[in-house]
Coordinates of N, CA and C in Angstrom, one line a residue:
X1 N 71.3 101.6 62.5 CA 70.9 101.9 63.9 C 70.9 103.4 64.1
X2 N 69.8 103.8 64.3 CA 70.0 105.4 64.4 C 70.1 105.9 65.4
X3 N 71.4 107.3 65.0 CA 72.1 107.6 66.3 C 72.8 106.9 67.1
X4 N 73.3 106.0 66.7 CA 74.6 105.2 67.4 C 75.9 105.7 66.7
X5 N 76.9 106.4 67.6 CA 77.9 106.6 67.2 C 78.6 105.6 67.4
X6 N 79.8 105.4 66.8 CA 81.1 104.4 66.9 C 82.2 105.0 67.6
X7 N 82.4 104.0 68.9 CA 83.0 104.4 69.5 C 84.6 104.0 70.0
X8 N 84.8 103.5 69.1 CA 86.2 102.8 68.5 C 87.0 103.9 68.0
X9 N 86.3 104.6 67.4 CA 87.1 105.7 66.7 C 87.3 106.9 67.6
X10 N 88.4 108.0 67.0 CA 88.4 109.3 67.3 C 87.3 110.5 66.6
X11 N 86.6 109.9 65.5 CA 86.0 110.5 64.7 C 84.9 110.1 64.0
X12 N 84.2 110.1 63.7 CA 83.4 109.6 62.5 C 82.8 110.2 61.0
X13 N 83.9 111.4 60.6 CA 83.8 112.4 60.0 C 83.1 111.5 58.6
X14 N 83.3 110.6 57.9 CA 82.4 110.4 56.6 C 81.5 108.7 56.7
X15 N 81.8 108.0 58.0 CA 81.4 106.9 58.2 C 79.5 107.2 57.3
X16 N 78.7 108.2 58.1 CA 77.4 107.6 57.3 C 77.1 108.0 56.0
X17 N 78.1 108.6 55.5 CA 77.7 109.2 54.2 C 78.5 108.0 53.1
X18 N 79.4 106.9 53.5 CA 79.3 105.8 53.4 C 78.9 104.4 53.1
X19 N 78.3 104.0 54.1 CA 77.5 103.0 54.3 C 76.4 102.9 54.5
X20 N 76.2 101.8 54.2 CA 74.1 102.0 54.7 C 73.6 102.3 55.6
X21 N 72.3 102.7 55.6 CA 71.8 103.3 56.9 C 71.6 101.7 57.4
X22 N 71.8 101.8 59.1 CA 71.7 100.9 60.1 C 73.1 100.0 60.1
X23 N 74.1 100.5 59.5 CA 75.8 99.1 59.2 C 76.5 100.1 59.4
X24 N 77.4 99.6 60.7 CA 78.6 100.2 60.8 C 79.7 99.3 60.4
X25 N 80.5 100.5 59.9 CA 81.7 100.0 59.5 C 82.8 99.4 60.5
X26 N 83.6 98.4 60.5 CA 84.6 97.8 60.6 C 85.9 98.6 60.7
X27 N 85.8 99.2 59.4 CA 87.4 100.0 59.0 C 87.6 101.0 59.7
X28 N 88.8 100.9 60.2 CA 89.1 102.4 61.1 C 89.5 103.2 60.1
X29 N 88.7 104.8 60.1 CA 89.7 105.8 59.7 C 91.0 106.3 60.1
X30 N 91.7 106.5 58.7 CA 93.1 106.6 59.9 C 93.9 107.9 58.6
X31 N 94.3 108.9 59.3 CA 95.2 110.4 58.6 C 96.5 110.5 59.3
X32 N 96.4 110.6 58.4 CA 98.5 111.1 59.0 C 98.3 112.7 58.8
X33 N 98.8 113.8 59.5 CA 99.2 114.9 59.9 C 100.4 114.9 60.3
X34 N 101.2 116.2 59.2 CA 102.6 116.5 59.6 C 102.6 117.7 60.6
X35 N 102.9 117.4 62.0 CA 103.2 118.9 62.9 C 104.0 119.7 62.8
X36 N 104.2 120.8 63.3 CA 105.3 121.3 63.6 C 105.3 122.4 61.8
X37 N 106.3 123.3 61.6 CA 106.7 124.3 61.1 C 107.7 123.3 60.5
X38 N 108.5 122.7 60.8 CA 109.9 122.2 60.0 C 111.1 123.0 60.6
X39 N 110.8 123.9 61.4 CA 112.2 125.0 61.5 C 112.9 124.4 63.0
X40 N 112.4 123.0 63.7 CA 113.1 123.1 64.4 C 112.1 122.2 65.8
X41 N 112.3 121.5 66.3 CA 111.5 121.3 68.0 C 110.4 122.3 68.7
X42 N 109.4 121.4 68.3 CA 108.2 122.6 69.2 C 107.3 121.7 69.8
X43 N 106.8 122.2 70.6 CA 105.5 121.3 71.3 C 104.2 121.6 70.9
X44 N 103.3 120.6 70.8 CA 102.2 120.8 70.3 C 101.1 119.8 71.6
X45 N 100.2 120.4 71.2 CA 98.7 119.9 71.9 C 98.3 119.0 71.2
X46 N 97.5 117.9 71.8 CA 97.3 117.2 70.9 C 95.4 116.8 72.1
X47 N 94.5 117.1 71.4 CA 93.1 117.0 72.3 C 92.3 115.5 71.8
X48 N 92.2 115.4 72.7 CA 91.2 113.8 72.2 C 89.8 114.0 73.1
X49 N 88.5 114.1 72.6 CA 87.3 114.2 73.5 C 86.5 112.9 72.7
X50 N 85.7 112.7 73.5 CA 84.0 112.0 72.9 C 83.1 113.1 72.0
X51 N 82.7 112.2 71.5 CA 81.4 113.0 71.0 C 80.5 113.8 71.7
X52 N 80.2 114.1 72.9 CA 79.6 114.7 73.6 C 79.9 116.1 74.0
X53 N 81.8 116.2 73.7 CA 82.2 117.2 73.5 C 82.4 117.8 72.0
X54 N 82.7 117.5 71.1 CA 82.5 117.8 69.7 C 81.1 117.9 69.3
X55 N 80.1 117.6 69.7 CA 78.7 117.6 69.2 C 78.2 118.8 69.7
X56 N 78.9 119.4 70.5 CA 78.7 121.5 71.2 C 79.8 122.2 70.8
X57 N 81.2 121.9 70.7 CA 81.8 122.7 70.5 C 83.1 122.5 69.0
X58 N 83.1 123.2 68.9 CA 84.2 123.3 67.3 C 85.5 123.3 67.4
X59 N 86.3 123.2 66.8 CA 87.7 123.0 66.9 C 88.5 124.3 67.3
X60 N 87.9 125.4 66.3 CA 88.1 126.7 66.8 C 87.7 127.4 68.3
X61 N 86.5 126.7 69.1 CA 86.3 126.9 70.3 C 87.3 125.9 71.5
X62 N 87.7 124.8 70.9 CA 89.3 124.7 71.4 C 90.4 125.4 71.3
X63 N 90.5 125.5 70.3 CA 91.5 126.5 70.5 C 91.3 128.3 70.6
X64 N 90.5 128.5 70.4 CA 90.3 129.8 72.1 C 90.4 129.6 73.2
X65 N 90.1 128.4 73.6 CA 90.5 128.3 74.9 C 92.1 128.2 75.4
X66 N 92.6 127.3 74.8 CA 94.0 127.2 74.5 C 94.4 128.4 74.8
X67 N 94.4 129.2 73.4 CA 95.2 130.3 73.3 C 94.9 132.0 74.5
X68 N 93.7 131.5 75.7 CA 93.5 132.1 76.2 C 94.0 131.9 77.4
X69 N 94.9 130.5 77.7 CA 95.2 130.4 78.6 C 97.2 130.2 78.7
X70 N 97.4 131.2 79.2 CA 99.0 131.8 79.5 C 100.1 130.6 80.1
X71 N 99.6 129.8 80.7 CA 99.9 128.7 81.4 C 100.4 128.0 80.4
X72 N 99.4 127.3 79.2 CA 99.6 126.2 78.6 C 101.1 126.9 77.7
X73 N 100.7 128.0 77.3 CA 102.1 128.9 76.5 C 103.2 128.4 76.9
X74 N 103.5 128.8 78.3 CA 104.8 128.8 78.7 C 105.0 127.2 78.7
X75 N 104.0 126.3 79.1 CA 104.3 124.7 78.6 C 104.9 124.4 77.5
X76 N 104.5 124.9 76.6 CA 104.7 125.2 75.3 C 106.3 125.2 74.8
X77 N 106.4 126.3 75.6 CA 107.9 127.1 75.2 C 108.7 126.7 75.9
X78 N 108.3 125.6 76.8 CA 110.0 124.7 77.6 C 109.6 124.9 79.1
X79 N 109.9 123.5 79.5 CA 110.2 123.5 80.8 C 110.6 124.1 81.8
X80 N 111.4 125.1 81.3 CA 112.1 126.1 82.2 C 113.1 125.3 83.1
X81 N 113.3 124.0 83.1 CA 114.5 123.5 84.1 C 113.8 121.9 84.6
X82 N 112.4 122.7 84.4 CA 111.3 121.7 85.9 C 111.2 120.4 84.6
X83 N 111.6 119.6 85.5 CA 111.8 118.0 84.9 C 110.8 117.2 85.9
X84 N 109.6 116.4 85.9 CA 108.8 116.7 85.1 C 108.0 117.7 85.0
X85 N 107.5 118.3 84.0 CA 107.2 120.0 83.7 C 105.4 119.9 84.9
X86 N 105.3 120.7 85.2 CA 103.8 120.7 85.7 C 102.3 120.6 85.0
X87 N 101.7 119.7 84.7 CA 101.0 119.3 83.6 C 99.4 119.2 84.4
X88 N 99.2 120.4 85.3 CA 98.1 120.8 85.8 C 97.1 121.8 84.7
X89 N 98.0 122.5 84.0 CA 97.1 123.5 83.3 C 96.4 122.3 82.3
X90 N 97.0 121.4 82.1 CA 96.4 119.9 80.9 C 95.7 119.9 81.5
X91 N 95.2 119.2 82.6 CA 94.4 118.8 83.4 C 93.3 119.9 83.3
X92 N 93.5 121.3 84.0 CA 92.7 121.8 83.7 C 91.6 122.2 82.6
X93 N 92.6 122.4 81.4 CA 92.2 122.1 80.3 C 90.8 121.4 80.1
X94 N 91.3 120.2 79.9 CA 90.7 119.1 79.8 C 89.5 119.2 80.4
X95 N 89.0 119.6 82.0 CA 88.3 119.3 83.1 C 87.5 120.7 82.1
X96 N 87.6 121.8 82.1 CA 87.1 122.7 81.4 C 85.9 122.3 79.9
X97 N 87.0 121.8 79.1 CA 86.1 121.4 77.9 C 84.7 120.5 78.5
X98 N 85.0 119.1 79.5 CA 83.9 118.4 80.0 C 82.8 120.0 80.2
X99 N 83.6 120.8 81.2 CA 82.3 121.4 81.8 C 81.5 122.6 80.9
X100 N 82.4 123.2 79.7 CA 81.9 124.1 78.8 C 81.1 123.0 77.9
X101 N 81.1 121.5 77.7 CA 80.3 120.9 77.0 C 78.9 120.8 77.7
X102 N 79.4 120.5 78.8 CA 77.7 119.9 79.4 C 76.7 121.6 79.7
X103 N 77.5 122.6 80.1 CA 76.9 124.0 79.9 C 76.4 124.5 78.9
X104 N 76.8 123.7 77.8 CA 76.4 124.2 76.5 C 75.3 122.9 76.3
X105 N 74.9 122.1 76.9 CA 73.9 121.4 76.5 C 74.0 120.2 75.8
X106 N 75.3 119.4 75.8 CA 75.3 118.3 75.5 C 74.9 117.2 75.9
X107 N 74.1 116.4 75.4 CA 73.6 115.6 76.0 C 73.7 113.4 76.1
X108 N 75.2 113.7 75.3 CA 76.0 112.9 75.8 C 77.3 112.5 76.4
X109 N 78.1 111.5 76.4 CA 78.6 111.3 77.4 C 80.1 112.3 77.2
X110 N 80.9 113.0 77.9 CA 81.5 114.6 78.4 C 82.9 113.9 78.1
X111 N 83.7 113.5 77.7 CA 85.2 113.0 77.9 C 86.4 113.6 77.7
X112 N 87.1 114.4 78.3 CA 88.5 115.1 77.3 C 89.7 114.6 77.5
X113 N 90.7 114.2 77.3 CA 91.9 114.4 77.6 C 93.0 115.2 76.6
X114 N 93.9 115.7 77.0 CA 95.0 117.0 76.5 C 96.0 116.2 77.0
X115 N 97.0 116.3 75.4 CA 98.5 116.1 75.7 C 99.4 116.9 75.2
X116 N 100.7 116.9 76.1 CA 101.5 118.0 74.9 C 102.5 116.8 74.3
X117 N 102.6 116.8 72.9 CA 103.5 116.5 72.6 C 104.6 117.2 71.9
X118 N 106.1 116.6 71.7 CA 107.0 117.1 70.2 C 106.9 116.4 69.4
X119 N 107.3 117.6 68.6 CA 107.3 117.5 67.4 C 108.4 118.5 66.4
X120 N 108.4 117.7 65.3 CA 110.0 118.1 64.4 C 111.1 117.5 65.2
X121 N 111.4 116.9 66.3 CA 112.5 116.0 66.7 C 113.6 115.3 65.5

């Protein structure tokens, strides 16, 4: 079926290079990634979009955004006290990628969500 992505998954990084043309696969891909440095508790980002955001932008264009925004840092680096921490800059985040995707001319469907998790616990 051409041009049908699968949307079961987070990815489809080698599905058609795979399988036949017009058969999707069943099997979920699935990676394990170790986070974290080892030296100790840190928080990490963790981004999940659709294809409509990955089909304009690169992983590296996430994270310039990220790393341009001072907010998510200090999320980063601890709560500072505030129990639950304020998880607006996520939100914003997220709402940003939708709108730098569809600005960039994507022309499917826009989806993001941002989470912080730990990691090395």
């Amino acid at each position: 079926v051409e041009g049908l992505e699968p949307s079961r998954t987070l990815g489809d990084f080698d599905v058609k290079m795979h399988v036949k043309k017009g058969v999707i696969s069943i099997v979920p891909e699935v990676r394990r990634y170790e986070l974290g440095d080892g030296t100790g508790p840190a928080h990490a980002l963790l981004v999940c979009a659709t294809d409509g955001v990955w089909d304009v932008m690169t992983g590296q264009d996430v994270c310039d955004l990220v790393q341009a925004r001072k907010e998510i840092a200090k999320l980063q680096a601890g709560t500072g006290g505030q129990s639950p921490p304020d998880c607006q800059p996520l939100r914003d985040l997220a709402e940003d990628l939708v709108q730098f995707s569809i600005a960039k001319g994507s022309r499917d469907d826009c989806t993001a969500v941002v989470a912080m998790v730990s990691v090395g616990l």
